[in-house]
């Protein structure tokens, strides 16, 4: 069928067909033994196997990558952005002890470049593999005149499952409970509007400015760490009273969400290493450390509240799973986050 009229309007359906052909191999990597889904169907099919789950609760999450995408555009590097998208979703539902089941993506762009779409989906598939979930479907929308030239947006949606009895109960948190922090891989996917402003104000070219033997761009594009496998295993071994994903708003916004009313947290700054990239941003941007903790993760991507008696076991297990983990503070009977 002749599609010249549509192509003249800026939409190349043949590029869309090529994109689908290229991404099939990435999607296939995430398919599980019980998969009955066919790429190209109008809906994603997922057989729900409950196993030993007595009271199944479905947990959903959705998110995007934010203005970190601007760095990907600038550096023409698109293969890790998909991991960020998956991570932002699955790490959120992990706070409810949910095992991710499947993920859907949405990619909207000004022009469909099949190799670029393939690179993005390759990252999404890698994120799904890391999270142990299936890339069940998605949508690629070519929207000429809506997005700037060579730019795109990517967002995702995941669904997980948890037995009702396994959901963390923050009402059981007591004064003196310990807060364990699990190390981040870097800036993750938050605060990039400020990051880009700092780079612009200081005339720092992320493609050429080197820091710790890498370009700043490479460091900033380090994908968000996915904590699913290690934290789900930990849930099987100890009682975790609450979990917080340290994303936008840093410690000040996210830690209180994991605490009951009337309680707060005292964080010991010397208890964990602040990643060098945050010292760099603080110095170049003239931002006080206190303020940095309200914007960035500062080297801690996820926090867990546990009984003091289980602290050593939790640390040993997390480290055996390949995580860097620290006791970073404790729960106090006073609302707020206090850095000391």
Short mmCIF file of C-alpha atoms in Angstrom, two decimals:
data_model
loop_
_atom_site.label_atom_id
_atom_site.label_comp_id
_atom_site.label_asym_id
_atom_site.label_seq_id
_atom_site.Cartn_x
_atom_site.Cartn_y
_atom_site.Cartn_z
CA UNK A 1 0.00 0.00 0.00
CA UNK A 2 1.31 3.47 -0.90
CA UNK A 3 2.11 5.46 2.25
CA UNK A 4 3.67 8.51 0.57
CA UNK A 5 1.03 10.92 1.89
CA UNK A 6 1.66 9.89 5.48
CA UNK A 7 5.42 9.99 4.93
CA UNK A 8 5.16 13.53 3.58
CA UNK A 9 3.38 14.44 6.84
CA UNK A 10 6.42 13.18 8.73
CA UNK A 11 5.42 9.63 9.66
CA UNK A 12 7.33 6.73 8.10
CA UNK A 13 5.35 3.55 8.74
CA UNK A 14 8.07 1.45 7.12
CA UNK A 15 10.56 2.71 9.69
CA UNK A 16 8.05 1.58 12.29
CA UNK A 17 8.00 -1.92 10.80
CA UNK A 18 11.79 -1.97 10.83
CA UNK A 19 11.85 -0.88 14.47
CA UNK A 20 9.56 -3.76 15.43
CA UNK A 21 11.83 -6.19 13.59
CA UNK A 22 14.91 -4.89 15.41
CA UNK A 23 13.40 -4.93 18.90
CA UNK A 24 12.02 -8.47 18.71
CA UNK A 25 15.31 -10.03 19.79
CA UNK A 26 15.48 -7.76 22.85
CA UNK A 27 11.91 -8.53 23.89
CA UNK A 28 12.50 -12.26 23.47
CA UNK A 29 15.28 -12.14 26.08
CA UNK A 30 12.72 -11.20 28.74
CA UNK A 31 10.14 -13.87 27.91
CA UNK A 32 9.65 -16.52 30.55
CA UNK A 33 8.81 -20.22 30.33
CA UNK A 34 5.12 -19.58 30.82
CA UNK A 35 4.96 -16.84 28.17
CA UNK A 36 2.02 -16.98 25.77
CA UNK A 37 2.43 -13.49 24.37
CA UNK A 38 3.12 -12.83 20.69
CA UNK A 39 4.95 -9.69 19.64
CA UNK A 40 2.56 -7.55 17.64
CA UNK A 41 -0.62 -8.54 19.46
CA UNK A 42 -2.98 -5.75 20.48
CA UNK A 43 -2.68 -6.71 24.16
CA UNK A 44 -0.06 -8.32 26.35
CA UNK A 45 -1.02 -11.72 27.75
CA UNK A 46 0.44 -12.83 31.06
CA UNK A 47 -0.52 -16.12 32.74
CA UNK A 48 -0.78 -15.51 36.49
CA UNK A 49 0.71 -18.38 38.47
CA UNK A 50 0.06 -17.86 42.17
CA UNK A 51 2.04 -20.77 43.57
CA UNK A 52 2.07 -20.51 47.37
CA UNK A 53 0.62 -16.99 47.45
CA UNK A 54 -2.52 -17.10 49.60
CA UNK A 55 -3.77 -13.52 49.31
CA UNK A 56 -2.43 -12.07 46.07
CA UNK A 57 -2.11 -8.30 45.90
CA UNK A 58 -1.19 -6.67 42.59
CA UNK A 59 1.12 -3.66 42.91
CA UNK A 60 1.62 -1.23 40.04
CA UNK A 61 4.03 1.58 39.32
CA UNK A 62 4.70 4.00 36.51
CA UNK A 63 7.45 6.51 35.84
CA UNK A 64 9.73 8.01 33.23
CA UNK A 65 13.36 9.05 33.00
CA UNK A 66 12.94 12.81 33.20
CA UNK A 67 15.42 15.33 31.87
CA UNK A 68 18.27 12.84 32.08
CA UNK A 69 17.12 12.21 28.51
CA UNK A 70 18.61 15.56 27.51
CA UNK A 71 22.07 14.16 28.25
CA UNK A 72 21.31 11.07 26.21
CA UNK A 73 20.36 13.33 23.29
CA UNK A 74 23.48 15.44 23.66
CA UNK A 75 25.79 12.43 23.86
CA UNK A 76 23.80 10.38 21.33
CA UNK A 77 23.81 7.50 23.81
CA UNK A 78 20.51 5.64 24.19
CA UNK A 79 21.21 2.06 25.29
CA UNK A 80 21.13 2.65 29.07
CA UNK A 81 18.12 4.97 29.30
CA UNK A 82 15.75 2.01 29.13
CA UNK A 83 17.32 0.51 32.26
CA UNK A 84 16.56 3.77 34.07
CA UNK A 85 12.94 3.60 33.01
CA UNK A 86 12.49 0.05 34.29
CA UNK A 87 14.40 0.78 37.50
CA UNK A 88 12.27 3.75 38.44
CA UNK A 89 9.15 1.59 38.24
CA UNK A 90 10.29 -1.73 39.72
CA UNK A 91 12.20 -0.13 42.59
CA UNK A 92 9.02 1.70 43.58
CA UNK A 93 6.85 -1.42 43.77
CA UNK A 94 9.68 -3.22 45.56
CA UNK A 95 8.91 -0.96 48.53
CA UNK A 96 5.75 -3.07 48.93
CA UNK A 97 7.79 -6.30 48.64
CA UNK A 98 6.23 -6.89 45.22
CA UNK A 99 7.91 -9.14 42.69
CA UNK A 100 7.65 -7.49 39.25
CA UNK A 101 5.72 -9.61 36.77
CA UNK A 102 5.67 -7.57 33.60
CA UNK A 103 6.57 -4.18 32.14
CA UNK A 104 5.10 -2.03 29.37
CA UNK A 105 6.95 0.82 27.69
CA UNK A 106 5.90 3.93 25.77
CA UNK A 107 8.35 5.66 23.45
CA UNK A 108 7.29 8.87 21.71
CA UNK A 109 9.61 10.63 19.25
CA UNK A 110 9.72 13.20 16.51
CA UNK A 111 11.01 10.71 13.93
CA UNK A 112 11.33 6.95 14.04
CA UNK A 113 14.97 6.01 13.66
CA UNK A 114 14.84 2.20 13.93
CA UNK A 115 18.35 1.79 15.37
CA UNK A 116 17.70 4.42 18.04
CA UNK A 117 14.44 2.75 19.02
CA UNK A 118 16.24 -0.59 19.10
CA UNK A 119 18.90 0.85 21.44
CA UNK A 120 16.24 2.21 23.80
CA UNK A 121 14.34 -1.08 23.88
CA UNK A 122 17.59 -2.99 24.35
CA UNK A 123 18.05 -1.08 27.61
CA UNK A 124 14.44 -1.67 28.64
CA UNK A 125 14.88 -5.39 28.02
CA UNK A 126 18.10 -5.42 30.04
CA UNK A 127 16.30 -3.69 32.91
CA UNK A 128 13.55 -6.31 32.76
CA UNK A 129 16.13 -9.11 32.84
CA UNK A 130 17.75 -7.53 35.90
CA UNK A 131 14.34 -7.22 37.57
CA UNK A 132 13.25 -10.72 36.59
CA UNK A 133 10.13 -9.53 34.77
CA UNK A 134 8.80 -9.80 31.24
CA UNK A 135 8.69 -6.99 28.70
CA UNK A 136 5.10 -7.71 27.77
CA UNK A 137 4.46 -4.98 25.24
CA UNK A 138 4.71 -1.32 24.46
CA UNK A 139 4.03 1.49 22.05
CA UNK A 140 6.22 3.57 19.77
CA UNK A 141 4.57 6.79 18.64
CA UNK A 142 6.07 8.90 15.85
CA UNK A 143 4.85 12.46 16.43
CA UNK A 144 6.44 14.94 14.01
CA UNK A 145 6.08 18.56 15.04
CA UNK A 146 5.39 17.64 18.66
CA UNK A 147 8.90 16.77 19.85
CA UNK A 148 12.05 18.68 18.98
CA UNK A 149 14.25 17.26 16.25
CA UNK A 150 15.99 14.02 17.32
CA UNK A 151 14.31 14.06 20.75
CA UNK A 152 11.99 11.57 22.40
CA UNK A 153 10.37 10.64 25.68
CA UNK A 154 10.21 7.23 27.29
CA UNK A 155 7.96 6.07 30.12
CA UNK A 156 6.99 2.74 31.59
CA UNK A 157 4.49 0.86 33.67
CA UNK A 158 4.99 -2.32 35.68
CA UNK A 159 2.80 -4.72 37.62
CA UNK A 160 4.03 -6.90 40.45
CA UNK A 161 2.56 -9.28 42.97
CA UNK A 162 2.93 -9.83 46.70
CA UNK A 163 1.21 -11.99 49.29
CA UNK A 164 -0.75 -9.64 51.54
CA UNK A 165 0.96 -11.04 54.64
CA UNK A 166 4.39 -10.11 53.22
CA UNK A 167 3.71 -6.40 52.70
CA UNK A 168 5.93 -4.34 55.05
CA UNK A 169 4.01 -2.92 58.00
CA UNK A 170 5.47 0.43 59.01
CA UNK A 171 3.06 0.65 61.94
CA UNK A 172 5.38 -1.80 63.71
CA UNK A 173 8.31 0.60 63.54
CA UNK A 174 9.70 1.59 66.94
CA UNK A 175 12.15 4.14 68.22
CA UNK A 176 15.67 2.77 67.89
CA UNK A 177 15.00 0.63 64.82
CA UNK A 178 17.95 0.71 62.47
CA UNK A 179 17.99 2.19 58.97
CA UNK A 180 20.05 0.30 56.42
CA UNK A 181 21.11 2.07 53.25
CA UNK A 182 21.94 0.25 50.03
CA UNK A 183 24.40 2.01 47.75
CA UNK A 184 23.30 3.69 44.55
CA UNK A 185 25.14 3.45 41.25
CA UNK A 186 25.26 7.23 40.86
CA UNK A 187 22.82 10.07 40.36
CA UNK A 188 20.21 7.58 39.08
CA UNK A 189 17.34 9.46 37.35
CA UNK A 190 16.53 12.43 39.56
CA UNK A 191 17.72 15.99 39.88
CA UNK A 192 18.86 16.33 36.28
CA UNK A 193 17.26 19.72 35.73
CA UNK A 194 19.66 21.01 38.37
CA UNK A 195 22.55 18.90 37.07
CA UNK A 196 22.13 20.34 33.59
CA UNK A 197 21.92 23.88 34.97
CA UNK A 198 25.20 23.39 36.84
CA UNK A 199 26.90 22.09 33.70
CA UNK A 200 25.56 24.99 31.67
CA UNK A 201 26.44 27.66 34.25
CA UNK A 202 29.98 26.31 34.58
CA UNK A 203 30.39 25.81 30.80
CA UNK A 204 31.13 22.12 31.35
CA UNK A 205 30.88 19.97 28.23
CA UNK A 206 29.69 16.55 29.45
CA UNK A 207 31.13 14.86 26.37
CA UNK A 208 34.71 16.02 27.00
CA UNK A 209 35.09 17.14 30.64
CA UNK A 210 36.81 14.28 32.45
CA UNK A 211 36.36 13.30 36.08
CA UNK A 212 37.83 10.17 37.66
CA UNK A 213 39.01 8.83 34.29
CA UNK A 214 35.60 9.15 32.67
CA UNK A 215 33.71 11.95 31.04
CA UNK A 216 31.09 13.62 33.19
CA UNK A 217 28.54 12.50 30.62
CA UNK A 218 29.47 8.84 31.05
CA UNK A 219 29.23 9.13 34.83
CA UNK A 220 25.87 10.88 34.72
CA UNK A 221 24.41 8.36 32.27
CA UNK A 222 25.25 5.43 34.58
CA UNK A 223 21.91 3.61 34.77
CA UNK A 224 19.80 3.49 37.91
CA UNK A 225 20.51 0.44 40.03
CA UNK A 226 17.79 -2.19 40.18
CA UNK A 227 17.45 -3.66 43.68
CA UNK A 228 14.73 -6.24 43.06
CA UNK A 229 16.67 -9.50 43.25
CA UNK A 230 18.66 -8.73 46.39
CA UNK A 231 15.89 -7.07 48.41
CA UNK A 232 13.32 -9.75 47.58
CA UNK A 233 15.77 -12.39 48.82
CA UNK A 234 16.30 -10.37 51.99
CA UNK A 235 12.54 -10.24 52.59
CA UNK A 236 12.65 -14.05 52.82
CA UNK A 237 15.27 -13.98 55.56
CA UNK A 238 14.46 -11.12 57.93
CA UNK A 239 11.58 -8.84 58.93
CA UNK A 240 11.74 -5.60 56.96
CA UNK A 241 9.37 -3.05 58.45
CA UNK A 242 9.53 -0.55 55.62
CA UNK A 243 11.41 0.32 52.45
CA UNK A 244 12.05 3.68 50.79
CA UNK A 245 13.24 4.28 47.24
CA UNK A 246 15.43 7.39 47.39
CA UNK A 247 14.41 9.27 44.25
CA UNK A 248 13.35 12.87 43.58
CA UNK A 249 13.33 14.85 46.80
CA UNK A 250 16.21 12.84 48.21
CA UNK A 251 16.24 11.85 51.86
CA UNK A 252 13.91 14.59 53.07
CA UNK A 253 10.98 13.59 50.89
CA UNK A 254 11.32 9.82 50.59
CA UNK A 255 12.43 8.58 54.01
CA UNK A 256 9.40 10.08 55.82
CA UNK A 257 7.12 8.16 53.44
CA UNK A 258 8.46 4.94 54.96
CA UNK A 259 7.88 6.01 58.59
CA UNK A 260 4.69 6.21 60.65
CA UNK A 261 3.35 9.53 61.84
CA UNK A 262 5.26 10.88 64.82
CA UNK A 263 8.57 9.26 63.86
CA UNK A 264 11.64 10.57 62.08
CA UNK A 265 15.16 9.52 61.22
CA UNK A 266 18.61 10.45 62.43
CA UNK A 267 21.14 9.90 59.65
CA UNK A 268 24.86 9.63 60.42
CA UNK A 269 26.70 11.18 57.51
CA UNK A 270 29.99 9.43 58.30
CA UNK A 271 28.34 5.99 58.08
CA UNK A 272 28.42 5.72 54.28
CA UNK A 273 30.54 7.11 51.43
CA UNK A 274 29.03 10.03 49.54
CA UNK A 275 29.80 9.38 45.90
CA UNK A 276 32.37 11.76 44.35
CA UNK A 277 29.91 12.93 41.67
CA UNK A 278 27.79 14.53 44.40
CA UNK A 279 30.77 16.36 45.87
CA UNK A 280 31.52 17.56 42.34
CA UNK A 281 27.98 18.85 41.82
CA UNK A 282 27.91 20.46 45.26
CA UNK A 283 31.17 22.29 44.62
CA UNK A 284 30.44 23.38 41.05
CA UNK A 285 26.89 24.41 41.87
CA UNK A 286 27.67 26.05 45.20
CA UNK A 287 25.04 23.88 46.88
CA UNK A 288 25.25 23.17 50.62
CA UNK A 289 25.38 19.52 51.66
CA UNK A 290 22.13 19.83 53.61
CA UNK A 291 20.35 20.98 50.46
CA UNK A 292 21.95 18.25 48.36
CA UNK A 293 20.25 15.64 50.57
CA UNK A 294 16.90 17.11 49.62
CA UNK A 295 17.58 16.72 45.89
CA UNK A 296 19.82 13.69 45.27
CA UNK A 297 20.28 10.18 46.65
CA UNK A 298 23.85 11.07 47.70
CA UNK A 299 25.01 7.47 47.26
CA UNK A 300 22.09 5.63 48.88
CA UNK A 301 19.42 4.35 46.50
CA UNK A 302 17.22 2.43 48.90
CA UNK A 303 16.68 2.30 52.67
CA UNK A 304 15.26 -0.44 54.89
CA UNK A 305 13.99 -0.19 58.46
CA UNK A 306 14.69 -3.30 60.54
CA UNK A 307 14.98 -4.49 64.13
CA UNK A 308 18.38 -3.72 65.69
CA UNK A 309 18.83 -7.44 66.46
CA UNK A 310 18.77 -8.29 62.73
CA UNK A 311 21.19 -5.59 61.60
CA UNK A 312 24.32 -7.72 61.24
CA UNK A 313 22.47 -10.52 59.47
CA UNK A 314 20.89 -8.07 57.04
CA UNK A 315 24.24 -6.49 56.20
CA UNK A 316 25.92 -9.86 55.72
CA UNK A 317 23.14 -11.09 53.45
CA UNK A 318 23.01 -7.93 51.33
CA UNK A 319 26.77 -8.02 50.88
CA UNK A 320 26.59 -11.69 49.90
CA UNK A 321 24.06 -10.66 47.24
CA UNK A 322 26.59 -8.20 45.83
CA UNK A 323 25.23 -5.03 47.42
CA UNK A 324 27.14 -2.36 49.31
CA UNK A 325 25.10 -1.76 52.45
CA UNK A 326 25.52 0.27 55.62
CA UNK A 327 23.71 1.12 58.83
CA UNK A 328 23.14 4.79 58.08
CA UNK A 329 20.94 5.80 60.99
CA UNK A 330 18.08 5.02 63.29
CA UNK A 331 14.44 5.83 63.86
CA UNK A 332 13.68 8.54 66.40
CA UNK A 333 10.47 9.64 68.11
CA UNK A 334 10.45 13.03 66.42
CA UNK A 335 9.22 13.79 62.94
CA UNK A 336 11.75 14.97 60.38
CA UNK A 337 15.08 13.92 58.92
CA UNK A 338 18.14 14.95 60.91
CA UNK A 339 21.65 14.75 59.46
CA UNK A 340 24.46 14.49 61.99
#
